[in-house]
Amino acid sequence: MSALAVRVRDLTKRFGDVIALGGVDLDIPTGQVHGLVGPNGAGKTTLLGLLLGLSRPTSGTLEVLGNGVGATVPDGVAGFVDAPGLYPSLTARQNLTALARLRSGRTAPDVDALLDRVGLLDVAADPTRGFSLGMRQRLGLAAALLGDPRLLVVDEPANGLDPAGKHQVHRILTDLAADGATVILSSHRMDDLAALCDEVTLLAEGRVVFTGPIHKLVTESGELDYRLVTADPVAAHRLAAGTPSLRVVARHGHPVDDRAIVVRGPEPAVDDLVRRLVADGVAIRELGPVVPPLEAAFLALTGSGGAA
Ligand SMILES: Nc1ncnc2c1ncn2[C@@H]1O[C@H](COP(=O)(O)OP(=O)(O)OP(=O)(O)O)[C@@H](O)[C@H]1O
Ligand SMILES: [Mg+2]
């Protein structure tokens, strides 16, 4: 078996004039939790749908679990994009049981174990018609887990989940990867992805602008804006302006507040400024990035504007 769970080469997907994916290359190793992130319309759902065989590429190649994705999805691949499809008049248990029979002839006890795993055992006998978004997401995940997938592909699986539910879903995903399966998910939450994923791929306008470990995302984006509050803003401004590779982007008194200045530069330059402040006896009260580094990296690399 291939060491790659997903191998994508020069993948293009058009919808009429819209280029949803424009020449995507991507390798995802087996056993990873891999996050897809990017602005609205970047192509995340399109890519996940292609991996699940829900639509066909315009051009390019797509292999999952060592097999080309064609008219049928290779065995061992499961998941959902957008909202998971459910029968509204059936209960949660009936929905899963029906799916289990369709797919693999599994019996009810497995279904209850799965419902328990996603935290829905208490509402197993309720029709899914009345389910909240979070409950639907959980049931969709349970449905995807029915066949013990080797590759799980899920679009915003934590969307609509309360904090406990999100934790539960994250746990399920990391457990799957620990058992050797590969998980690919999309999310808009950089902090969630940082906590969950081995690697992330950042898409913007149908192209891969970054793929790799999330900590590299921050270092690759380079400069950040830092807000600095000292006991002497005038001195701080003078020292910051004299520090190589550092720029003062907001002056004392404007626009953040009257004690703060904002400096822009790479981390070592900020370290340099701290040493200068200390040497001059200027007390530092607060120093930190204006925008959390992951979000700043996202904004910088997707060209969405912002601090960095
Ligand atoms: N079935 C479709 N018909 C026409 N255009 C589509 C279709 N599906 C997606 N698109 C277009 O393709 C582009 C990528 O959409 P996609 O849904 O993959 O983005 P996304 O990254 O999942 O966005 P979001 O963060 O909003 O979920 C968008 O411009 C979208 O309008
Ligand atoms: Mg989407």
Tab-separated table of C-alpha atoms and ligand atoms in Angstrom:
chain	number	residue	atom	x	y	z
A	1	MET	CA	0.000	0.000	0.000
A	2	SER	CA	1.102	3.504	-0.750
A	3	ALA	CA	2.529	5.568	2.070
A	4	LEU	CA	0.382	8.353	0.702
A	5	ALA	CA	-3.310	8.385	1.585
A	6	VAL	CA	-3.947	11.078	-0.997
A	7	ARG	CA	-1.979	12.007	-4.090
A	8	VAL	CA	-3.272	14.877	-6.182
A	9	ARG	CA	-1.592	16.135	-9.340
A	10	ASP	CA	-2.484	19.234	-11.331
A	11	LEU	CA	-6.097	18.935	-10.259
A	12	THR	CA	-8.482	21.398	-11.817
A	13	LYS	CA	-12.196	21.727	-11.240
A	14	ARG	CA	-14.318	24.253	-13.080
A	15	PHE	CA	-17.960	25.104	-12.619
A	16	GLY	CA	-18.732	26.949	-15.846
A	17	ASP	CA	-16.493	30.004	-15.768
A	18	VAL	CA	-15.606	29.536	-12.114
A	19	ILE	CA	-12.266	27.847	-11.458
A	20	ALA	CA	-12.906	26.229	-8.069
A	21	LEU	CA	-9.522	24.451	-8.142
A	22	GLY	CA	-6.762	25.578	-10.460
A	23	GLY	CA	-3.893	23.103	-10.681
A	24	VAL	CA	-3.656	21.623	-7.191
A	25	ASP	CA	-0.762	19.313	-6.234
A	26	LEU	CA	-1.041	17.694	-2.843
A	27	ASP	CA	0.438	14.695	-1.009
A	28	ILE	CA	-1.104	13.590	2.262
A	29	PRO	CA	0.750	10.805	4.105
A	30	THR	CA	-1.142	7.896	5.652
A	31	GLY	CA	-1.976	8.253	9.334
A	32	GLN	CA	-2.206	12.042	9.427
A	33	VAL	CA	-4.893	14.361	10.578
A	34	HIS	CA	-4.701	16.899	7.769
A	35	GLY	CA	-6.524	20.212	7.850
A	36	LEU	CA	-7.794	22.218	4.910
A	37	VAL	CA	-8.190	25.889	5.552
A	38	GLY	CA	-8.811	28.951	3.433
A	39	PRO	CA	-11.199	31.826	2.849
A	40	ASN	CA	-14.805	31.242	1.797
A	41	GLY	CA	-14.859	29.987	-1.774
A	42	ALA	CA	-11.203	28.857	-1.688
A	43	GLY	CA	-12.126	25.374	-2.936
A	44	LYS	CA	-12.042	23.307	0.269
A	45	THR	CA	-15.457	21.674	-0.130
A	46	THR	CA	-14.793	21.133	-3.829
A	47	LEU	CA	-11.535	19.294	-3.058
A	48	LEU	CA	-13.129	17.177	-0.323
A	49	GLY	CA	-16.052	16.338	-2.635
A	50	LEU	CA	-13.614	15.205	-5.324
A	51	LEU	CA	-11.813	12.974	-2.801
A	52	LEU	CA	-15.169	11.414	-1.925
A	53	GLY	CA	-16.017	10.874	-5.594
A	54	LEU	CA	-19.027	13.199	-5.362
A	55	SER	CA	-17.900	15.028	-8.475
A	56	ARG	CA	-15.318	14.470	-11.191
A	57	PRO	CA	-12.227	16.558	-11.885
A	58	THR	CA	-12.130	18.777	-14.954
A	59	SER	CA	-8.506	17.648	-15.383
A	60	GLY	CA	-5.660	16.220	-13.375
A	61	THR	CA	-5.293	13.087	-11.290
A	62	LEU	CA	-6.561	12.098	-7.907
A	63	GLU	CA	-5.534	8.959	-6.010
A	64	VAL	CA	-6.787	7.893	-2.608
A	65	LEU	CA	-5.459	4.896	-0.674
A	66	GLY	CA	-3.359	4.016	-3.682
A	67	ASN	CA	-6.279	3.894	-6.139
A	68	GLY	CA	-7.486	6.370	-8.697
A	69	VAL	CA	-10.829	7.971	-7.902
A	70	GLY	CA	-13.152	7.272	-10.799
A	71	ALA	CA	-16.832	6.530	-11.113
A	72	THR	CA	-16.653	4.687	-7.791
A	73	VAL	CA	-14.990	5.645	-4.547
A	74	PRO	CA	-12.235	3.272	-3.466
A	75	ASP	CA	-13.060	0.998	-0.510
A	76	GLY	CA	-12.184	2.409	2.865
A	77	VAL	CA	-13.064	6.019	2.065
A	78	ALA	CA	-15.943	7.666	3.895
A	79	GLY	CA	-17.109	11.081	4.931
A	80	PHE	CA	-19.370	13.969	4.050
A	81	VAL	CA	-19.300	17.456	2.624
A	82	ASP	CA	-21.728	20.185	3.549
A	83	ALA	CA	-24.448	18.795	5.806
A	84	PRO	CA	-24.550	15.023	6.190
A	85	GLY	CA	-27.610	13.474	4.481
A	86	LEU	CA	-30.143	11.904	6.869
A	87	TYR	CA	-33.701	10.546	6.688
A	88	PRO	CA	-35.687	13.079	8.754
A	89	SER	CA	-38.547	10.757	9.718
A	90	LEU	CA	-36.231	8.031	11.032
A	91	THR	CA	-34.633	8.102	14.457
A	92	ALA	CA	-30.890	8.447	14.886
A	93	ARG	CA	-30.618	4.700	15.528
A	94	GLN	CA	-32.822	3.838	12.535
A	95	ASN	CA	-30.799	6.118	10.295
A	96	LEU	CA	-27.570	4.388	11.236
A	97	THR	CA	-29.086	0.921	11.134
A	98	ALA	CA	-30.455	1.539	7.650
A	99	LEU	CA	-27.081	2.800	6.475
A	100	ALA	CA	-25.272	-0.086	8.144
A	101	ARG	CA	-27.494	-2.613	6.348
A	102	LEU	CA	-26.953	-0.851	3.057
A	103	ARG	CA	-23.222	-0.776	3.460
A	104	SER	CA	-22.015	-3.788	5.317
A	105	GLY	CA	-24.829	-5.703	6.983
A	106	ARG	CA	-23.755	-4.541	10.435
A	107	THR	CA	-26.171	-5.051	13.285
A	108	ALA	CA	-27.747	-2.842	15.931
A	109	PRO	CA	-25.186	-3.259	18.770
A	110	ASP	CA	-22.480	-1.678	16.623
A	111	VAL	CA	-24.846	1.134	15.895
A	112	ASP	CA	-25.426	1.865	19.569
A	113	ALA	CA	-21.707	1.789	20.254
A	114	LEU	CA	-21.230	4.322	17.496
A	115	LEU	CA	-24.056	6.500	18.806
A	116	ASP	CA	-22.391	6.416	22.193
A	117	ARG	CA	-19.044	7.299	20.644
A	118	VAL	CA	-20.481	10.481	19.117
A	119	GLY	CA	-22.567	11.308	22.202
A	120	LEU	CA	-25.998	10.609	20.719
A	121	LEU	CA	-27.067	7.520	22.645
A	122	ASP	CA	-29.495	9.575	24.753
A	123	VAL	CA	-31.377	10.717	21.655
A	124	ALA	CA	-31.023	7.454	19.709
A	125	ALA	CA	-34.816	6.993	19.579
A	126	ASP	CA	-35.604	10.561	18.468
A	127	PRO	CA	-36.433	11.363	14.847
A	128	THR	CA	-33.577	13.301	13.278
A	129	ARG	CA	-36.079	15.855	11.948
A	130	GLY	CA	-35.747	17.747	15.220
A	131	PHE	CA	-31.958	17.479	15.471
A	132	SER	CA	-29.841	20.590	15.865
A	133	LEU	CA	-26.950	21.298	13.513
A	134	GLY	CA	-24.487	19.897	16.034
A	135	MET	CA	-26.516	16.717	16.472
A	136	ARG	CA	-26.667	16.262	12.694
A	137	GLN	CA	-22.913	16.694	12.485
A	138	ARG	CA	-22.407	14.036	15.131
A	139	LEU	CA	-24.751	11.607	13.405
A	140	GLY	CA	-23.061	12.302	10.076
A	141	LEU	CA	-19.750	11.439	11.666
A	142	ALA	CA	-21.203	8.218	13.123
A	143	ALA	CA	-22.509	7.312	9.657
A	144	ALA	CA	-19.077	7.928	8.155
A	145	LEU	CA	-17.496	5.696	10.809
A	146	LEU	CA	-19.818	2.734	10.084
A	147	GLY	CA	-17.464	1.063	7.649
A	148	ASP	CA	-14.254	1.614	9.676
A	149	PRO	CA	-12.816	3.970	7.074
A	150	ARG	CA	-9.097	4.070	6.307
A	151	LEU	CA	-9.597	7.565	4.960
A	152	LEU	CA	-12.145	9.849	6.570
A	153	VAL	CA	-12.968	13.044	4.693
A	154	VAL	CA	-15.123	15.516	6.576
A	155	ASP	CA	-16.134	19.069	5.746
A	156	GLU	CA	-16.231	21.343	8.798
A	157	PRO	CA	-17.073	18.477	11.178
A	158	ALA	CA	-17.013	20.701	14.252
A	159	ASN	CA	-19.318	23.297	12.717
A	160	GLY	CA	-22.297	23.843	15.019
A	161	LEU	CA	-20.824	21.850	17.883
A	162	ASP	CA	-20.711	23.128	21.448
A	163	PRO	CA	-17.282	23.021	23.149
A	164	ALA	CA	-17.880	19.562	24.629
A	165	GLY	CA	-19.067	18.239	21.274
A	166	LYS	CA	-16.084	19.710	19.497
A	167	HIS	CA	-13.751	18.091	21.988
A	168	GLN	CA	-15.513	14.761	21.474
A	169	VAL	CA	-15.254	15.011	17.682
A	170	HIS	CA	-11.598	16.006	17.847
A	171	ARG	CA	-10.945	13.012	20.061
A	172	ILE	CA	-12.644	10.674	17.593
A	173	LEU	CA	-10.567	12.077	14.735
A	174	THR	CA	-7.250	11.855	16.561
A	175	ASP	CA	-8.073	8.316	17.764
A	176	LEU	CA	-8.752	7.274	14.183
A	177	ALA	CA	-5.383	8.630	13.080
A	178	ALA	CA	-3.675	6.961	16.035
A	179	ASP	CA	-5.133	3.670	14.725
A	180	GLY	CA	-3.470	4.321	11.375
A	181	ALA	CA	-6.358	5.854	9.452
A	182	THR	CA	-6.000	9.169	7.672
A	183	VAL	CA	-8.319	12.054	8.429
A	184	ILE	CA	-8.825	15.076	6.215
A	185	LEU	CA	-11.032	17.837	7.488
A	186	SER	CA	-11.752	21.442	6.687
A	187	SER	CA	-12.215	24.148	9.249
A	188	HIS	CA	-12.253	27.917	9.554
A	189	ARG	CA	-10.749	27.766	13.023
A	190	MET	CA	-6.974	28.056	12.892
A	191	ASP	CA	-6.693	27.350	16.616
A	192	ASP	CA	-8.711	24.134	16.244
A	193	LEU	CA	-6.552	23.022	13.362
A	194	ALA	CA	-3.398	23.804	15.318
A	195	ALA	CA	-4.622	21.608	18.174
A	196	LEU	CA	-5.762	18.776	15.928
A	197	CYS	CA	-3.696	18.511	12.776
A	198	ASP	CA	-0.288	17.112	11.943
A	199	GLU	CA	-0.232	19.256	8.822
A	200	VAL	CA	-2.456	21.776	7.122
A	201	THR	CA	-3.029	22.911	3.573
A	202	LEU	CA	-3.979	26.498	3.002
A	203	LEU	CA	-6.042	27.102	-0.121
A	204	ALA	CA	-6.746	30.475	-1.658
A	205	GLU	CA	-8.682	30.978	-4.881
A	206	GLY	CA	-8.363	27.329	-5.822
A	207	ARG	CA	-4.615	27.103	-5.284
A	208	VAL	CA	-2.393	25.667	-2.570
A	209	VAL	CA	-0.542	28.567	-0.951
A	210	PHE	CA	0.940	26.508	1.874
A	211	THR	CA	1.124	22.874	2.896
A	212	GLY	CA	3.037	21.495	5.863
A	213	PRO	CA	3.232	21.576	9.656
A	214	ILE	CA	1.239	24.444	11.086
A	215	HIS	CA	4.192	25.966	12.962
A	216	LYS	CA	5.896	26.539	9.622
A	217	LEU	CA	2.855	28.474	8.498
A	218	VAL	CA	3.660	31.075	11.107
A	219	THR	CA	7.375	31.300	10.363
A	220	GLU	CA	6.775	31.475	6.598
A	221	SER	CA	4.478	34.435	6.929
A	222	GLY	CA	7.391	36.523	8.270
A	223	GLU	CA	6.492	39.803	9.908
A	224	LEU	CA	3.886	40.396	12.556
A	225	ASP	CA	2.451	43.475	14.228
A	226	TYR	CA	3.139	43.668	17.967
A	227	ARG	CA	1.401	45.945	20.414
A	228	LEU	CA	3.744	47.355	23.012
A	229	VAL	CA	2.715	49.122	26.203
A	230	THR	CA	5.489	50.632	28.344
A	231	ALA	CA	5.805	53.067	31.202
A	232	ASP	CA	7.281	55.578	28.716
A	233	PRO	CA	5.629	55.447	25.262
A	234	VAL	CA	7.708	58.318	23.906
A	235	ALA	CA	10.979	56.561	24.737
A	236	ALA	CA	9.567	53.284	23.431
A	237	HIS	CA	8.702	54.934	20.143
A	238	ARG	CA	12.201	56.409	19.820
A	239	LEU	CA	13.886	53.054	20.593
A	240	ALA	CA	11.594	51.111	18.269
A	241	ALA	CA	12.211	53.521	15.414
A	242	GLY	CA	15.959	53.009	15.935
A	243	THR	CA	15.800	49.197	15.937
A	244	PRO	CA	16.943	47.592	12.646
A	245	SER	CA	14.248	45.675	10.693
A	246	LEU	CA	11.507	47.176	12.832
A	247	ARG	CA	8.946	49.799	11.861
A	248	VAL	CA	6.575	51.708	14.065
A	249	VAL	CA	3.214	51.410	12.331
A	250	ALA	CA	1.073	53.206	14.893
A	251	ARG	CA	2.369	56.129	16.903
A	252	HIS	CA	2.106	56.814	20.552
A	253	GLY	CA	-1.443	58.080	21.145
A	254	HIS	CA	-2.763	56.804	17.825
A	255	PRO	CA	-4.663	54.692	16.863
A	256	VAL	CA	-4.581	51.820	19.384
A	257	ASP	CA	-4.681	53.810	22.605
A	258	ASP	CA	-2.569	56.483	24.242
A	259	ARG	CA	-0.092	54.166	25.952
A	260	ALA	CA	0.556	51.686	23.174
A	261	ILE	CA	2.648	51.683	20.055
A	262	VAL	CA	2.470	49.063	17.330
A	263	VAL	CA	5.667	47.805	15.759
A	264	ARG	CA	6.007	45.571	12.720
A	265	GLY	CA	8.861	43.184	12.070
A	266	PRO	CA	10.293	39.699	12.455
A	267	GLU	CA	10.530	38.173	15.917
A	268	PRO	CA	14.328	38.657	16.361
A	269	ALA	CA	13.897	42.401	15.765
A	270	VAL	CA	11.256	42.521	18.489
A	271	ASP	CA	13.657	40.666	20.817
A	272	ASP	CA	16.245	43.305	19.963
A	273	LEU	CA	13.806	46.079	20.916
A	274	VAL	CA	13.079	44.392	24.256
A	275	ARG	CA	16.811	44.393	25.047
A	276	ARG	CA	17.015	48.102	24.149
A	277	LEU	CA	14.024	48.945	26.346
A	278	VAL	CA	15.518	47.042	29.269
A	279	ALA	CA	18.931	48.660	28.767
A	280	ASP	CA	17.299	52.113	28.837
A	281	GLY	CA	15.242	51.272	31.923
A	282	VAL	CA	11.887	51.524	30.104
A	283	ALA	CA	9.453	49.213	31.919
A	284	ILE	CA	7.493	46.886	29.622
A	285	ARG	CA	3.881	46.386	30.679
A	286	GLU	CA	2.476	44.475	27.721
A	287	LEU	CA	3.915	43.016	24.536
A	288	GLY	CA	2.181	40.650	22.166
A	289	PRO	CA	0.975	40.128	18.590
A	290	VAL	CA	-1.969	42.345	17.596
A	291	VAL	CA	-3.519	39.487	15.620
A	292	PRO	CA	-2.858	35.912	16.810
A	293	PRO	CA	0.082	34.604	14.719
A	294	LEU	CA	-1.900	31.836	13.007
A	295	GLU	CA	-4.583	34.233	11.891
A	296	ALA	CA	-1.996	36.739	10.770
A	297	ALA	CA	-0.301	34.024	8.698
A	298	PHE	CA	-3.663	33.100	7.189
A	299	LEU	CA	-4.353	36.719	6.256
A	300	ALA	CA	-0.864	37.277	4.848
A	301	LEU	CA	-0.744	34.101	2.761
A	302	THR	CA	-4.285	34.301	1.411
A	303	GLY	CA	-3.932	37.981	0.545
A	304	SER	CA	-6.944	38.781	2.700
A	305	GLY	CA	-5.201	41.882	4.049
A	306	GLY	CA	-4.622	42.449	7.750
A	307	ALA	CA	-1.723	42.956	10.041
A	308	ALA	CA	1.245	41.167	8.534
B	1	LIG	N1	-21.840	23.178	-7.642
B	1	LIG	C1	-21.266	24.345	-7.917
B	1	LIG	N2	-21.680	25.089	-8.955
B	1	LIG	C2	-21.080	26.261	-9.257
B	1	LIG	N3	-20.060	26.787	-8.567
B	1	LIG	C3	-19.604	26.104	-7.513
B	1	LIG	C4	-20.182	24.853	-7.125
B	1	LIG	N4	-19.513	24.393	-6.049
B	1	LIG	C5	-18.584	25.324	-5.762
B	1	LIG	N5	-18.635	26.340	-6.636
B	1	LIG	C6	-17.727	27.505	-6.661
B	1	LIG	O1	-16.403	27.035	-6.520
B	1	LIG	C7	-15.653	27.868	-5.660
B	1	LIG	C8	-15.123	27.048	-4.497
B	1	LIG	O2	-16.205	26.684	-3.654
B	1	LIG	P1	-16.066	25.748	-2.380
B	1	LIG	O3	-17.434	25.448	-1.901
B	1	LIG	O4	-15.191	24.590	-2.720
B	1	LIG	O5	-15.297	26.703	-1.370
B	1	LIG	P2	-14.980	26.483	0.188
B	1	LIG	O6	-13.509	26.698	0.340
B	1	LIG	O7	-15.542	25.206	0.656
B	1	LIG	O8	-15.729	27.716	0.835
B	1	LIG	P3	-16.455	27.843	2.297
B	1	LIG	O9	-15.378	28.222	3.249
B	1	LIG	O10	-17.404	28.982	2.086
B	1	LIG	O11	-17.140	26.567	2.606
B	1	LIG	C9	-16.579	28.999	-5.264
B	1	LIG	O12	-16.364	30.068	-6.137
B	1	LIG	C10	-17.951	28.414	-5.466
B	1	LIG	O13	-18.876	29.430	-5.767
B	2	MG	MG	-16.939	24.738	2.055
